[in-house]
Tab-separated table of C-alpha atoms and ligand atoms in Angstrom:
chain	number	residue	atom	x	y	z
A	200	MET	CA	55.040	99.148	96.812
A	201	ALA	CA	51.956	99.910	94.782
A	202	GLU	CA	52.820	103.530	95.192
A	203	LEU	CA	56.068	102.965	93.132
A	204	ALA	CA	54.469	101.135	90.328
A	205	PRO	CA	53.733	104.429	88.222
A	206	LEU	CA	57.407	105.313	88.585
A	207	GLY	CA	58.263	101.695	86.827
A	208	ILE	CA	59.655	100.272	90.088
A	209	ALA	CA	58.943	96.828	90.589
A	210	ALA	CA	59.778	96.552	94.513
A	211	THR	CA	59.540	93.596	96.715
A	212	ALA	CA	58.700	93.419	100.296
A	213	VAL	CA	61.408	92.716	103.050
A	214	PRO	CA	61.052	92.816	106.661
A	215	GLY	CA	60.790	96.467	107.868
A	216	GLY	CA	60.418	97.809	104.119
A	217	ALA	CA	60.737	97.054	100.403
A	218	THR	CA	63.625	96.755	98.045
A	219	PHE	CA	64.221	97.422	94.331
A	220	ALA	CA	66.908	97.897	91.693
A	221	GLY	CA	66.621	100.753	89.228
A	222	THR	CA	68.089	104.009	87.712
A	223	TRP	CA	68.919	107.389	89.399
A	224	GLU	CA	65.690	108.618	87.829
A	225	GLN	CA	63.687	106.163	89.495
A	226	CYS	CA	65.465	106.678	92.841
A	227	TYR	CA	64.773	110.553	92.532
A	228	GLY	CA	61.125	109.835	91.744
A	229	ALA	CA	60.846	107.073	94.736
A	230	ASN	CA	62.207	110.088	97.101
A	231	LEU	CA	59.726	112.831	95.561
A	232	TRP	CA	56.720	110.533	95.457
A	233	SER	CA	56.798	108.027	98.098
A	234	ARG	CA	54.220	108.923	100.746
A	235	VAL	CA	54.868	105.805	103.014
A	236	ALA	CA	58.745	105.439	102.844
A	237	SER	CA	60.837	106.803	105.704
A	238	ARG	CA	64.153	106.847	103.660
A	239	ILE	CA	65.573	105.220	100.559
A	240	LEU	CA	69.034	103.885	101.057
A	241	TRP	CA	71.384	102.704	98.244
A	242	ARG	CA	73.237	99.658	98.967
A	243	ILE	CA	76.859	99.932	98.095
A	244	ALA	CA	78.602	96.906	99.699
A	245	GLU	CA	78.106	93.710	101.519
A	246	PHE	CA	80.643	91.641	103.191
A	247	ASP	CA	81.158	89.055	106.102
A	248	TYR	CA	82.786	90.016	109.476
A	249	ARG	CA	83.658	88.583	112.684
A	250	ASN	CA	84.932	91.765	114.681
A	251	GLU	CA	85.931	95.656	114.373
A	252	HIS	CA	89.159	94.849	112.722
A	253	ASP	CA	87.255	93.059	109.879
A	254	LEU	CA	84.484	95.958	109.456
A	255	TYR	CA	87.380	98.566	109.533
A	256	ALA	CA	89.247	96.749	106.642
A	257	ALA	CA	86.193	96.077	104.377
A	258	VAL	CA	85.084	99.768	104.791
A	259	ARG	CA	88.522	101.070	104.096
A	260	ALA	CA	88.678	98.894	100.782
A	261	ILE	CA	85.665	100.826	99.433
A	262	ASP	CA	86.684	103.620	97.008
A	263	TRP	CA	84.683	106.263	98.964
A	264	PRO	CA	85.793	109.465	96.851
A	265	ARG	CA	83.912	107.928	94.092
A	266	TYR	CA	80.782	108.415	96.032
A	267	PHE	CA	81.223	111.821	97.700
A	268	ARG	CA	83.483	114.907	97.692
A	269	VAL	CA	85.694	115.273	100.481
A	270	GLU	CA	84.038	118.758	101.220
A	271	ARG	CA	80.758	117.014	102.266
A	272	THR	CA	80.182	116.375	105.968
A	273	LEU	CA	79.434	112.952	107.205
A	274	ARG	CA	77.661	110.751	109.719
A	275	VAL	CA	77.695	107.057	110.155
A	276	ASN	CA	74.684	105.204	111.627
A	277	VAL	CA	74.738	101.748	112.733
A	278	THR	CA	71.921	99.502	113.469
A	279	ALA	CA	72.283	95.697	114.512
A	280	GLN	CA	70.642	92.580	114.937
A	281	LYS	CA	72.327	89.588	116.592
A	282	SER	CA	75.770	91.187	116.008
A	283	PRO	CA	78.601	89.913	118.054
A	284	LEU	CA	79.940	93.237	118.558
A	285	LYS	CA	80.212	94.564	122.406
A	286	SER	CA	79.694	98.183	121.409
A	287	LEU	CA	77.808	99.724	118.536
A	288	GLU	CA	79.304	103.094	119.399
A	289	PHE	CA	82.913	101.662	118.660
A	290	ALA	CA	81.749	99.950	115.474
A	291	THR	CA	80.342	103.230	114.405
A	292	LEU	CA	83.675	104.859	115.189
A	293	ARG	CA	85.840	102.307	113.467
A	294	ILE	CA	83.454	102.677	110.343
A	295	LYS	CA	83.620	106.425	110.489
A	296	ASP	CA	87.498	106.127	110.717
A	297	ALA	CA	87.727	103.812	107.962
A	298	VAL	CA	85.878	106.170	105.557
A	299	CYS	CA	88.022	109.100	106.565
A	300	ASP	CA	91.270	106.974	106.316
A	301	ARG	CA	90.335	105.960	103.069
A	302	PHE	CA	89.747	109.790	101.931
A	303	ARG	CA	93.124	110.771	103.404
A	304	ASP	CA	94.895	107.834	101.738
A	305	THR	CA	93.611	108.778	98.150
A	306	LEU	CA	93.394	112.773	98.677
A	307	GLY	CA	95.391	113.581	101.641
A	308	LYS	CA	92.370	115.176	103.481
A	309	ARG	CA	89.279	113.691	105.123
A	310	PRO	CA	85.738	114.842	105.492
A	311	SER	CA	84.413	116.576	108.663
A	312	ILE	CA	81.759	115.031	110.856
A	313	ASP	CA	78.604	116.466	111.339
A	314	ARG	CA	76.006	114.511	113.635
A	315	THR	CA	72.957	117.006	113.305
A	316	ASN	CA	72.798	117.966	109.888
A	317	PRO	CA	75.281	115.962	107.553
A	318	ASP	CA	75.303	116.192	103.922
A	319	VAL	CA	76.163	112.433	103.441
A	320	ARG	CA	74.804	109.698	105.881
A	321	VAL	CA	76.364	106.034	105.775
A	322	HIS	CA	74.242	103.453	107.321
A	323	ALA	CA	75.559	100.055	108.349
A	324	PHE	CA	73.334	97.079	109.272
A	325	LEU	CA	75.213	94.505	111.245
A	326	GLU	CA	73.960	90.905	111.365
A	327	SER	CA	75.460	88.006	113.120
A	328	ALA	CA	78.110	87.492	110.631
A	329	HIS	CA	77.326	89.964	107.652
A	330	ALA	CA	77.344	93.516	107.237
A	331	THR	CA	75.549	95.744	104.628
A	332	LEU	CA	76.474	99.324	103.956
A	333	TYR	CA	74.174	101.834	102.550
A	334	LEU	CA	74.433	105.554	101.430
A	335	ASP	CA	71.162	107.345	102.467
A	336	THR	CA	69.623	108.998	99.332
A	337	SER	CA	66.917	110.854	101.285
A	338	GLY	CA	68.673	112.834	104.135
A	339	GLU	CA	66.217	113.936	106.415
A	340	PRO	CA	63.294	111.320	106.780
A	341	LEU	CA	60.914	111.383	104.090
A	342	PHE	CA	57.809	112.062	106.583
A	343	LYS	CA	59.445	115.473	106.876
A	344	ARG	CA	57.615	117.147	104.140
A	345	GLY	CA	58.297	120.719	104.906
A	346	TRP	CA	54.550	121.762	105.428
A	347	ARG	CA	54.317	121.512	109.410
A	348	ALA	CA	53.902	125.169	110.389
A	349	GLY	CA	51.388	124.587	113.407
A	350	ALA	CA	52.268	122.442	116.548
A	351	ALA	CA	49.245	120.247	118.052
A	352	ASP	CA	49.490	117.758	120.518
A	353	ALA	CA	50.523	114.024	119.554
A	354	PRO	CA	50.700	114.337	115.584
A	355	LEU	CA	50.713	111.376	113.452
A	356	ARG	CA	53.744	110.974	111.374
A	357	GLU	CA	53.145	111.955	107.835
A	358	ASN	CA	54.090	108.766	106.291
A	359	LEU	CA	51.871	106.989	108.779
A	360	ALA	CA	48.956	109.245	108.174
A	361	ALA	CA	49.254	108.511	104.405
A	362	GLY	CA	49.494	104.819	104.769
A	363	LEU	CA	46.250	104.991	107.108
A	364	ILE	CA	44.494	106.918	104.336
A	365	MET	CA	45.581	104.359	101.678
A	366	LEU	CA	44.477	101.426	103.889
A	367	THR	CA	40.869	102.799	104.336
A	368	GLY	CA	40.700	102.588	100.407
A	369	TRP	CA	39.434	106.245	100.211
A	370	GLN	CA	38.703	107.676	96.810
A	371	PRO	CA	39.350	111.230	96.271
A	372	GLU	CA	35.623	111.377	94.964
A	373	GLU	CA	34.413	110.218	98.419
A	374	PRO	CA	34.014	112.698	101.326
A	375	LEU	CA	36.552	112.388	104.091
A	376	LEU	CA	36.095	113.615	107.809
A	377	ASP	CA	38.620	113.387	110.611
A	378	PRO	CA	36.436	114.589	113.676
A	379	MET	CA	39.355	114.647	116.063
A	380	CYS	CA	41.811	116.255	113.473
A	381	GLY	CA	44.372	117.861	115.999
A	382	GLY	CA	47.088	119.383	113.518
A	383	GLY	CA	45.295	117.900	110.659
A	384	THR	CA	47.874	115.442	109.397
A	385	LEU	CA	45.462	112.929	107.829
A	386	LEU	CA	43.581	115.837	106.093
A	387	VAL	CA	46.733	117.079	104.508
A	388	GLU	CA	47.987	113.712	103.402
A	389	ALA	CA	44.648	112.995	101.894
A	390	GLY	CA	44.316	116.498	100.350
A	391	ALA	CA	47.941	116.054	98.775
A	392	MET	CA	47.150	112.687	97.404
A	393	ALA	CA	43.782	114.059	95.694
A	394	ARG	CA	45.672	116.985	94.382
A	395	GLY	CA	48.503	114.721	92.947
A	396	ARG	CA	51.009	116.944	94.903
A	397	ALA	CA	54.376	115.290	95.419
A	398	PRO	CA	54.982	114.653	99.046
A	399	GLY	CA	58.662	115.778	98.593
A	400	ALA	CA	57.994	118.825	96.330
A	401	LYS	CA	59.084	121.477	99.220
A	402	ARG	CA	62.281	119.737	100.548
A	403	PRO	CA	65.781	118.835	99.767
A	404	PHE	CA	67.154	115.436	99.330
A	405	ALA	CA	70.641	113.857	100.427
A	406	PHE	CA	71.023	112.659	96.694
A	407	GLU	CA	71.754	116.086	95.568
A	408	LYS	CA	75.073	115.904	97.529
A	409	LEU	CA	76.433	112.633	96.162
A	410	ALA	CA	79.129	112.661	93.196
A	411	ALA	CA	76.473	110.836	91.131
A	412	PHE	CA	73.769	113.441	91.388
A	413	ASP	CA	72.514	114.524	87.878
A	414	ALA	CA	70.902	117.807	88.175
A	415	GLY	CA	69.286	117.715	84.549
A	416	THR	CA	67.536	114.439	85.540
A	417	TRP	CA	66.460	115.632	88.684
A	418	ASP	CA	64.906	118.742	86.953
A	419	GLU	CA	63.159	116.401	84.568
A	420	VAL	CA	61.596	114.249	87.405
A	421	LYS	CA	60.379	117.407	89.203
A	422	ARG	CA	58.780	118.708	85.857
A	423	GLU	CA	57.076	115.415	84.854
A	424	ALA	CA	53.258	115.630	84.531
A	425	GLN	CA	51.415	115.039	87.724
A	426	ALA	CA	48.279	112.799	88.082
A	427	ALA	CA	45.063	114.463	87.279
A	428	GLU	CA	43.931	116.857	90.038
A	429	ARG	CA	40.973	116.209	91.822
A	430	ALA	CA	39.035	118.623	94.126
A	431	PRO	CA	38.388	116.513	96.998
A	432	GLN	CA	35.589	117.231	100.060
A	433	LEU	CA	37.693	117.119	103.309
A	434	TYR	CA	36.233	117.906	106.619
A	435	GLY	CA	37.944	118.208	109.852
A	436	SER	CA	36.991	119.122	113.409
A	437	ASP	CA	38.287	119.101	116.925
A	438	THR	CA	37.382	120.661	120.191
A	439	ASP	CA	40.629	122.379	120.915
A	440	PRO	CA	40.816	125.843	119.202
A	441	LYS	CA	44.641	125.488	119.284
A	442	ALA	CA	44.752	122.250	117.150
A	443	LEU	CA	42.439	124.000	114.839
A	444	ASN	CA	44.637	126.755	114.407
A	445	ALA	CA	47.628	124.512	113.918
A	446	ALA	CA	45.637	122.420	111.379
A	447	ARG	CA	44.630	125.546	109.693
A	448	ARG	CA	48.312	126.591	109.219
A	449	ASN	CA	49.624	123.102	108.194
A	450	LEU	CA	46.687	122.825	105.360
A	451	ALA	CA	47.516	126.371	104.024
A	452	GLU	CA	51.270	125.472	104.022
A	453	ALA	CA	50.521	122.225	102.093
A	454	GLY	CA	48.132	124.229	99.670
A	455	VAL	CA	45.292	122.199	100.241
A	456	GLU	CA	43.125	124.538	102.648
A	457	ARG	CA	40.713	125.190	99.915
A	458	TRP	CA	39.388	121.779	100.047
A	459	VAL	CA	38.841	121.453	103.753
A	460	LYS	CA	36.121	122.566	105.880
A	461	LEU	CA	37.321	122.964	109.514
A	462	GLU	CA	35.044	123.454	112.548
A	463	ARG	CA	35.131	123.442	116.248
A	464	VAL	CA	32.667	120.668	117.425
A	465	ASP	CA	32.656	117.989	119.718
A	466	VAL	CA	32.750	114.287	117.776
A	467	LEU	CA	29.946	113.148	120.156
A	468	GLU	CA	27.808	115.894	118.750
A	469	ARG	CA	29.036	116.036	115.359
A	470	PRO	CA	26.680	115.544	112.258
A	471	ALA	CA	27.764	113.739	109.265
A	472	PRO	CA	28.795	116.238	106.596
A	473	ALA	CA	27.445	113.883	103.632
A	474	ALA	CA	25.150	111.115	103.174
A	475	SER	CA	28.248	108.742	102.947
A	476	GLY	CA	31.802	108.762	103.078
A	477	VAL	CA	35.078	107.716	104.926
A	478	LEU	CA	35.595	108.976	108.592
A	479	VAL	CA	39.175	108.425	109.799
A	480	MET	CA	40.370	109.188	113.249
A	481	ASN	CA	43.076	108.910	115.929
A	482	PRO	CA	41.460	109.496	119.436
A	483	PRO	CA	43.669	110.706	122.187
A	484	TYR	CA	45.686	107.737	123.667
A	485	GLY	CA	47.920	107.342	126.713
A	486	GLU	CA	48.546	109.463	129.813
A	487	ARG	CA	49.331	112.596	127.976
A	488	MET	CA	46.079	112.760	126.059
A	489	GLY	CA	43.551	111.381	128.825
A	490	SER	CA	43.298	108.811	131.590
A	491	ALA	CA	42.409	105.318	130.656
A	492	ASP	CA	39.158	105.709	132.667
A	493	GLU	CA	38.232	108.842	130.736
A	494	LEU	CA	38.557	106.875	127.555
A	495	ALA	CA	36.632	103.869	128.802
A	496	ARG	CA	33.781	106.384	129.332
A	497	PHE	CA	34.387	108.012	126.127
A	498	TYR	CA	34.470	105.072	123.857
A	499	PRO	CA	30.790	103.672	124.494
A	500	GLN	CA	29.512	107.301	123.669
A	501	LEU	CA	31.678	107.429	120.527
A	502	GLY	CA	30.116	103.948	119.201
A	503	ASP	CA	26.427	105.717	119.914
A	504	ALA	CA	27.649	108.909	118.030
A	505	LEU	CA	28.748	106.877	114.964
A	506	LYS	CA	25.840	104.739	115.171
A	507	GLN	CA	23.186	107.689	115.384
A	508	ARG	CA	24.866	109.923	112.972
A	509	PHE	CA	27.210	108.117	110.522
A	510	ALA	CA	24.778	105.300	108.881
A	511	GLY	CA	26.266	104.727	105.425
A	512	TRP	CA	29.965	105.797	106.491
A	513	ARG	CA	33.079	103.568	106.557
A	514	CYS	CA	34.736	104.513	109.864
A	515	TYR	CA	38.271	103.825	110.657
A	516	ILE	CA	39.908	104.345	114.248
A	517	PHE	CA	43.544	104.148	114.577
A	518	THR	CA	44.613	103.452	118.137
A	519	ALA	CA	47.034	101.816	120.500
A	520	ASP	CA	44.211	101.179	122.830
A	521	LEU	CA	43.306	97.433	122.134
A	522	ARG	CA	40.310	97.666	124.493
A	523	LEU	CA	38.488	99.880	121.796
A	524	PRO	CA	36.329	97.267	119.991
A	525	LYS	CA	34.949	95.822	123.243
A	526	LEU	CA	34.057	99.302	124.457
A	527	ILE	CA	32.981	101.179	121.620
A	528	ARG	CA	30.338	98.170	121.136
A	529	LEU	CA	30.518	97.978	117.464
A	530	GLN	CA	31.542	94.887	115.556
A	531	PRO	CA	34.920	95.765	113.463
A	532	SER	CA	34.703	94.513	109.828
A	533	ARG	CA	38.556	94.614	109.792
A	534	ARG	CA	41.480	94.955	112.179
A	535	ILE	CA	44.813	95.951	110.735
A	536	PRO	CA	47.830	95.591	112.938
A	537	LEU	CA	50.368	98.534	112.538
A	538	TRP	CA	53.252	99.959	114.401
A	539	ASN	CA	53.569	103.539	115.598
A	540	GLY	CA	57.251	103.551	116.454
A	541	ALA	CA	57.570	100.967	119.076
A	542	LEU	CA	53.816	101.089	120.058
A	543	GLU	CA	51.611	98.268	118.817
A	544	CYS	CA	48.413	99.713	117.335
A	545	ARG	CA	45.410	98.861	115.182
A	546	LEU	CA	43.258	100.506	112.379
A	547	TYR	CA	39.842	99.181	112.919
A	548	GLU	CA	37.275	99.488	110.472
A	549	PHE	CA	33.615	99.872	111.365
A	550	GLU	CA	30.899	99.759	108.503
A	551	ILE	CA	27.885	101.666	110.059
A	552	VAL	CA	24.791	100.499	108.630
A	553	ALA	CA	21.539	101.511	110.242
A	554	GLY	CA	20.224	99.198	112.739
A	555	SER	CA	22.775	96.598	112.620
A	556	HIS	CA	26.343	95.469	113.732
A	557	ARG	CA	25.349	96.654	117.113
A	558	ARG	CA	26.864	94.428	120.074
A	559	PRO	CA	24.655	93.618	123.009
A	560	LYS	CA	25.818	95.791	125.976
B	828	SAM	C1	45.774	112.260	118.947
B	828	SAM	S1	45.208	113.851	118.636
B	828	SAM	C2	44.961	113.724	116.979
B	828	SAM	C3	46.093	114.059	116.202
B	828	SAM	C4	45.973	114.066	114.573
B	828	SAM	N1	45.574	112.816	113.928
B	828	SAM	C5	47.147	114.645	114.002
B	828	SAM	O1	47.867	113.889	113.499
B	828	SAM	O2	47.581	115.691	114.074
B	828	SAM	C6	43.696	113.759	119.347
B	828	SAM	C7	42.700	115.041	119.120
B	828	SAM	O3	41.384	114.642	119.460
B	828	SAM	C8	40.954	115.930	120.162
B	828	SAM	N2	39.756	115.684	120.997
B	828	SAM	C9	39.698	115.244	122.145
B	828	SAM	N3	38.348	114.924	122.558
B	828	SAM	C10	37.611	115.547	121.567
B	828	SAM	C11	36.293	115.463	121.329
B	828	SAM	N4	35.395	114.998	122.390
B	828	SAM	N5	35.836	116.036	120.164
B	828	SAM	C12	36.758	116.193	118.993
B	828	SAM	N6	37.889	116.331	119.265
B	828	SAM	C13	38.348	115.804	120.597
B	828	SAM	C14	42.084	116.490	120.680
B	828	SAM	O4	41.877	118.222	120.912
B	828	SAM	C15	43.046	116.083	119.864
B	828	SAM	O5	43.544	117.169	119.035
């Protein structure tokens, strides 16, 4: 929410997100500048319902041609919490029919459906007796920034990576190292933040397809002066040459490669690139990336490596492996609970001070 304040948006937290009222200019700005949101939805209707007939009638009563042209393709998404309806698929169908029937009533034509690449997405959120309808102003989720050229294993989502960097409190003046950088998501996001690059500068948005779209305002939002650009010192390493290659391509595509030094080196042998800084990493987790036993052997060694080489650094480890603090034998100064999709995770903070914070074996 703090990231929306410079746009003059006062957002309030709600379960799973944040809500705000504002102008189109602010909506365009939030889509362009939010580093942590997945999508920005425009609430257009709310009503009570008991069954599919109520849903159909309420949706058909909405003046849809006011919101988008009939030539636009459409997709309807339904999510529900404690809804009495038996089939969400049927509810989706009825909402889609109601939108199309309203167009046919008014214009004698209906929009086509496109499930994979629609121009307009209608989201319905169904609770036990209440429904809320939204038009999606983002389109493709906002974590799709348009810079991911190189593929590496188990990449973090871009908005999760940006959120992790924000949670570390990293300031662009401080050196930042990801010693298990994979495809370089954390480095790209840190670089883009320091350079004042809008995360959405390279992608289109669904608001461009809505009837209310004002191209002049959008041009102004894009032209607006950016934050002062800083030259960050970013460092990344990994043992896998393929991952480093992907990281190199991603950093180049995001336009931040000049500020990043990439090396092929094992985290257990990696020297610190500066006397102090922020280390942030997301070690392999789960069957795909290494067995539980291998990780149980690796973590104590990682703890030793941090202790020996990273005194003076704030180190952050993001993992779904809740055994980590015990196995790494370092005392975390913070544990921040987070979700990576459906996976419960933690961001652990370890302040490495020479000769302290060591747990007995
Ligand atoms: C989960 S991935 C990191 C993904 C990355 N955060 C991203 O978003 O693209 C873990 C990475 O650790 C690397 N790795 C595994 N063992 C390593 C070691 N001993 N030293 C350095 N890197 C290692 C793997 O090659 C892999 O790229």
